[in-house]
Coordinates of C-alpha atoms in Angstrom, one line a residue:
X1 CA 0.0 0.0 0.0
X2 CA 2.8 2.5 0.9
X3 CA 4.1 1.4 -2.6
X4 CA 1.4 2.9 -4.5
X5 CA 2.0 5.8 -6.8
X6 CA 0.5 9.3 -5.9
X7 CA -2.8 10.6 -7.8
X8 CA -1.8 13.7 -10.0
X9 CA -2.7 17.0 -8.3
X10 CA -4.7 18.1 -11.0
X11 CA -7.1 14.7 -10.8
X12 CA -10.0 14.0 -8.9
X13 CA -8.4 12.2 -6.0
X14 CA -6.9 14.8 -4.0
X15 CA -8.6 16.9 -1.4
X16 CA -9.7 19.7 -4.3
X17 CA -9.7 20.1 -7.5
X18 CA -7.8 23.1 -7.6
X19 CA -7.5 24.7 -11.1
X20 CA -6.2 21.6 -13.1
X21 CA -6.2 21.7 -16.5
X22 CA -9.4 22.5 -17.8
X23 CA -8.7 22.2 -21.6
X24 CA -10.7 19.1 -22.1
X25 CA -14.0 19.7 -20.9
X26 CA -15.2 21.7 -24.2
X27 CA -15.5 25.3 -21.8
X28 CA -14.1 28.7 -23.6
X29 CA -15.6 31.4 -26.5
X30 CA -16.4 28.9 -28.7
X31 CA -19.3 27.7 -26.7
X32 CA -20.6 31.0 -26.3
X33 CA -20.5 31.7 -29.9
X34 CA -22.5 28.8 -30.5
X35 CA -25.3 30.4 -28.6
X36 CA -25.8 33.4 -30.9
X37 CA -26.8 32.0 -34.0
X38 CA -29.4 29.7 -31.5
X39 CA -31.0 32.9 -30.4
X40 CA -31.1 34.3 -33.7
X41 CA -33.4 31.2 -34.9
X42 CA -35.5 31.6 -31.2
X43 CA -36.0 35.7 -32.5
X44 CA -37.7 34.8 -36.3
X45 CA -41.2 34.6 -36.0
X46 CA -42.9 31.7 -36.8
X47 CA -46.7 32.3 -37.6
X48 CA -49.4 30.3 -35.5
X49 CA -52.3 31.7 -36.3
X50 CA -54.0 31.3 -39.8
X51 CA -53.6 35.1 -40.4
X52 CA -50.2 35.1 -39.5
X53 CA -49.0 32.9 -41.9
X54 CA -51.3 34.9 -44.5
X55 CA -49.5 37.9 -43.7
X56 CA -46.0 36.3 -43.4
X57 CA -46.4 35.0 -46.9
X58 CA -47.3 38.1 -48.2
X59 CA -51.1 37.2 -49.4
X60 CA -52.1 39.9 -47.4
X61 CA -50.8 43.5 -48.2
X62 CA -52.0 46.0 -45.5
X63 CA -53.8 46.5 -41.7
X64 CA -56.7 47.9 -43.3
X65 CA -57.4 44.4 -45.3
X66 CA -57.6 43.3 -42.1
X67 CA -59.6 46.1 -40.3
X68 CA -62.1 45.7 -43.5
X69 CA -62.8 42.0 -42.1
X70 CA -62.4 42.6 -38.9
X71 CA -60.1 39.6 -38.4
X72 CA -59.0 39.4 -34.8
X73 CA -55.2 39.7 -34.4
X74 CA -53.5 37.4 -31.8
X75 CA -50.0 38.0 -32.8
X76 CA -47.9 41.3 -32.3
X77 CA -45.6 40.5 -34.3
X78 CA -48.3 41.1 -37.3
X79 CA -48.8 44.6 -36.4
X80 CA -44.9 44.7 -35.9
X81 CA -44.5 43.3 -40.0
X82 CA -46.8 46.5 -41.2
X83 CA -45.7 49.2 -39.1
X84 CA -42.3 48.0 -37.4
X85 CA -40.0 51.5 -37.8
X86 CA -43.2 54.1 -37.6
X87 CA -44.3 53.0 -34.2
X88 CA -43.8 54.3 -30.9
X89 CA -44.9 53.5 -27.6
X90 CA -45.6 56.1 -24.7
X91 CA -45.7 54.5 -21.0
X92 CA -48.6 56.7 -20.0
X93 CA -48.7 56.2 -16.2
X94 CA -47.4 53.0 -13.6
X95 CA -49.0 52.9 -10.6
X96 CA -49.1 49.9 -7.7
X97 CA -51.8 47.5 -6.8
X98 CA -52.1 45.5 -3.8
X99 CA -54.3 42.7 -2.6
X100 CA -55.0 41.3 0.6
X101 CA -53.2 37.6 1.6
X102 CA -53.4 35.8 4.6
X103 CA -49.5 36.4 4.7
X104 CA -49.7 40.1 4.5
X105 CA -50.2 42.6 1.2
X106 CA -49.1 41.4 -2.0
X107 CA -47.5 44.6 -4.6
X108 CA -47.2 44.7 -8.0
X109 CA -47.7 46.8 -10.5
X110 CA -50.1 48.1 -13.2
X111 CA -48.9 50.1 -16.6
X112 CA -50.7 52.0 -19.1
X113 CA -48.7 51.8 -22.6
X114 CA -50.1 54.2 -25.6
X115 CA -48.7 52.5 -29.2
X116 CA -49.4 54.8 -32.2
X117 CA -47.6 55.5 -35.6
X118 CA -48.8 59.3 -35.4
X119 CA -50.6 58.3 -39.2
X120 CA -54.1 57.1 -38.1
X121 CA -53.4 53.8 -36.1
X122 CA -53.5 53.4 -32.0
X123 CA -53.9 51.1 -29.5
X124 CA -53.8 50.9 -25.5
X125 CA -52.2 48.4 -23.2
X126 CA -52.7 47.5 -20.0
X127 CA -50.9 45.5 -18.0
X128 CA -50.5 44.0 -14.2
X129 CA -46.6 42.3 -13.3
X130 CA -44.7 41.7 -10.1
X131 CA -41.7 43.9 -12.0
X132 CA -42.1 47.2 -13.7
X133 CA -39.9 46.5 -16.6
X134 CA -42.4 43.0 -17.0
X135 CA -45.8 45.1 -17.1
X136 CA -44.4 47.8 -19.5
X137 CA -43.7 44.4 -21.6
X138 CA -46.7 43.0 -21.5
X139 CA -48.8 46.2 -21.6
X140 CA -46.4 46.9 -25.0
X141 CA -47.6 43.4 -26.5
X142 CA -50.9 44.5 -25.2
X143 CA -51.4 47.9 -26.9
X144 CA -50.1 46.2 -30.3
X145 CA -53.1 43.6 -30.1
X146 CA -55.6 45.9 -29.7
X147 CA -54.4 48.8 -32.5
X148 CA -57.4 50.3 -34.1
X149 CA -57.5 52.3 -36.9
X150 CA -58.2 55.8 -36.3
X151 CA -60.3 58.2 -38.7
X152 CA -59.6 61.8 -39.4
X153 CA -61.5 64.7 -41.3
X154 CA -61.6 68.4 -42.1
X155 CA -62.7 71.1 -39.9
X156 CA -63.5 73.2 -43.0
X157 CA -62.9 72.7 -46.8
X158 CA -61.1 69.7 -47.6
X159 CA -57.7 71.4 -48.5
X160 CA -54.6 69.5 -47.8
X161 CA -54.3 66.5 -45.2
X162 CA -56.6 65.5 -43.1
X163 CA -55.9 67.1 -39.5
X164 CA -58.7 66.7 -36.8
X165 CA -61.7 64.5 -36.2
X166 CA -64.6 64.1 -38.7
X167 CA -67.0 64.6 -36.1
X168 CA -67.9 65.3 -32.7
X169 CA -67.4 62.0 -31.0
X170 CA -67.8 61.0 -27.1
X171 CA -66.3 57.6 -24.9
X172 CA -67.1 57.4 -21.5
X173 CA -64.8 54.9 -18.8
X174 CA -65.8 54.9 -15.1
X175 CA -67.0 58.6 -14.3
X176 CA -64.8 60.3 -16.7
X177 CA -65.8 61.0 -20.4
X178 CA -64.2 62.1 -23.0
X179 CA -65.8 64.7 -25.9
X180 CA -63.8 65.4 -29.3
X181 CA -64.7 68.5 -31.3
X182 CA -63.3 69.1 -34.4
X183 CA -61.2 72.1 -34.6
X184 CA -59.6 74.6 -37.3
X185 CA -56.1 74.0 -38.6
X186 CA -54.0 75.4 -36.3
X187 CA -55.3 75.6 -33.3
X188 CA -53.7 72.4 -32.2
X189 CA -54.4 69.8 -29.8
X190 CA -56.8 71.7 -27.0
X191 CA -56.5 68.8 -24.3
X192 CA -55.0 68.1 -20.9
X193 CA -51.5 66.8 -21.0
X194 CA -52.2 63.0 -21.2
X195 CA -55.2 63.1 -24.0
X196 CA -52.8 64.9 -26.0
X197 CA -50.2 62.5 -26.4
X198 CA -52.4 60.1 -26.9
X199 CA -54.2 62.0 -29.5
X200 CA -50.8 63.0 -31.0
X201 CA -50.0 59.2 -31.6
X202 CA -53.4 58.7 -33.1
X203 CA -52.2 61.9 -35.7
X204 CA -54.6 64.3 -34.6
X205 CA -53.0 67.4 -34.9
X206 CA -56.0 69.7 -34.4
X207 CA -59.1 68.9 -31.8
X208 CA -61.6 71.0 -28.9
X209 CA -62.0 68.4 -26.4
X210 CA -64.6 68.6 -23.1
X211 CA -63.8 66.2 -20.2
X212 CA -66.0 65.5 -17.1
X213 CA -66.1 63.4 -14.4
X214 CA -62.7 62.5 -11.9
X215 CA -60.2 62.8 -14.5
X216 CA -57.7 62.9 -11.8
X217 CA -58.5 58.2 -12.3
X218 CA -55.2 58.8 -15.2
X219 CA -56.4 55.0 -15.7
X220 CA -60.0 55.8 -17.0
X221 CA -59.0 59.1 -18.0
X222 CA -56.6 57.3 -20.6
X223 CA -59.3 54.7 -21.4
X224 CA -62.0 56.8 -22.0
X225 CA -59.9 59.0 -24.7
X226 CA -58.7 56.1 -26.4
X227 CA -62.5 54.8 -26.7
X228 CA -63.6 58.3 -28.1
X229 CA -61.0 58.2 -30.8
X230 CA -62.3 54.6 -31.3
X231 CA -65.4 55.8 -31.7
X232 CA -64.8 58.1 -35.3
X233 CA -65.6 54.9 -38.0
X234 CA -68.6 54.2 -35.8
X235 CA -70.0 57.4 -37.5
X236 CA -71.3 57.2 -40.6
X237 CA -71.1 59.9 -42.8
X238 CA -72.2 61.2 -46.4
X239 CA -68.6 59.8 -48.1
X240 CA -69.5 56.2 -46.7
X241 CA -72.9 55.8 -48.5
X242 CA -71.0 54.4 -51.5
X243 CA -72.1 51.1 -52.7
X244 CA -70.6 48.1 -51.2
X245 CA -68.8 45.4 -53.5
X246 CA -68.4 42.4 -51.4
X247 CA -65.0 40.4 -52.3
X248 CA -63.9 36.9 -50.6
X249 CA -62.6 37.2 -47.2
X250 CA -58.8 36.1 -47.0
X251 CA -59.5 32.8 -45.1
X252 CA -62.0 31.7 -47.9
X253 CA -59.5 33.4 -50.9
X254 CA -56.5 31.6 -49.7
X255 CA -58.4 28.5 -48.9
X256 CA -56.1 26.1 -50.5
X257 CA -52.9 27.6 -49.2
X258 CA -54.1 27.2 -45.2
X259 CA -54.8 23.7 -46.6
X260 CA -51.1 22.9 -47.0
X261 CA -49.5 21.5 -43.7
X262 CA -45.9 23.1 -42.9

């Protein structure tokens, strides 16, 4: 027994380890540069929705194809494919929510995201996290599913671009609601500070509006400007009598490409 030959240092049999050669075990750069081009394949979208591989594929060419069938959207990223650069996203207000446990009070917190591309589209987010930086996320993704599109008018004669709302139009969240008058060019957007970013990312540039109710609730004051704006191709006007040529809806056009399994 006294015979037998010592165990290297840099084995397993001593007390420790130590810092033994290492070179074998496949550890250095290269294995973190074999990660990158696995999160590049996790970043590419891949479709699961019927409409999402529609738009992917190119069959379908714009949002308002979609807003003129009234397809539900259940992917961001679709909203992302038509109006990626152009968009921008305002974090409106973040405020913290508790509820009641046998164990004590439980935190988190609640954010209001505005996402608008300042050319007629808009939609809000809300969203509840444990983290701040998770419920501006979520209330992002949020705000992207629910984009509407957002009509504008004149105030006078129809010269140049369209710059305020068509009509008067009213939305109503909680106490507070919301009126939106159409205004001159020029005069701007006539609002308290948080309807006029909101209204600025819908591209209103010129409206009157009239708020009552306890518009000091930013939540319901936020939610009841977003539903007025909503609320301006609910109206029908004159230029909207035109007669209606019905055409195949996407899903039944494009029938025999859903057909075909990936």
């Amino acid at each position: 027994m006294a015979d037998a030959a010592p165990k290297p240092e840099g084995g397993r049999g001593g007390f420790g380890r130590g810092f033994g050669d290492r070179g074998g075990r496949g550890r250095g750069r290269g294995r973190g540069r074999g990660r990158g081009g696995k999160r590049e394949d996790e970043d590419r979208w891949v479709p699961c929705t019927k409409l999402g591989r529609l738009v992917q594929s190119g069959k379908i060419k714009s949002l308002e194809q979609i807003y003129l069938f009234s397809m539900p959207i259940k992917e961001y990223q679709i909203i992302d494919h038509f109006l990626g650069p152009s968009l921008k996203d305002e974090v409106m207000k973040i405020m913290p929510v508790q509820k009641q446990t046998s164990a004590g009070q439980r935190t988190r917190f609640k954010a209001f995201v505005v996402v608008g591309d300042e050319n007629g589209h808009l939609g809000l987010g809300v969203k509840c996290a444990k983290e701040v930086a998770t419920a501006i996320r979520g209330a992002i993704i949020a705000a992207k599913l629910a984009m509407v599109p957002i009509r504008r008018g004149y105030w006078g004669n129809k010269i140049g671009k369209v710059h305020t709302v068509p009509t008067k139009v009213h939305g109503k969240c909680g106490s507070v609601a919301v009126r939106l008058i159409p205004a001159p060019k020029g005069a701007g957007i006539v609002a308290a500070m948080a309807p006029k970013k909101i209204l600025k990312m819908a591209g209103i540039e010129d409206v009157y509006t009239c708020s009552t109710g306890t518009t000091k609730t930013m939540g319901n004051f936020i939610k009841a400007t977003f539903e007025a704006a909503k609320n301006t191709y609910t109206f029908l006007t004159p230029e909207l009598w035109k007669e209606t040529r019905f055409t195949k809806a996407p899903y039944q056009e494009y029938t025999d490409f859903l057909g075909v399994k990936n």
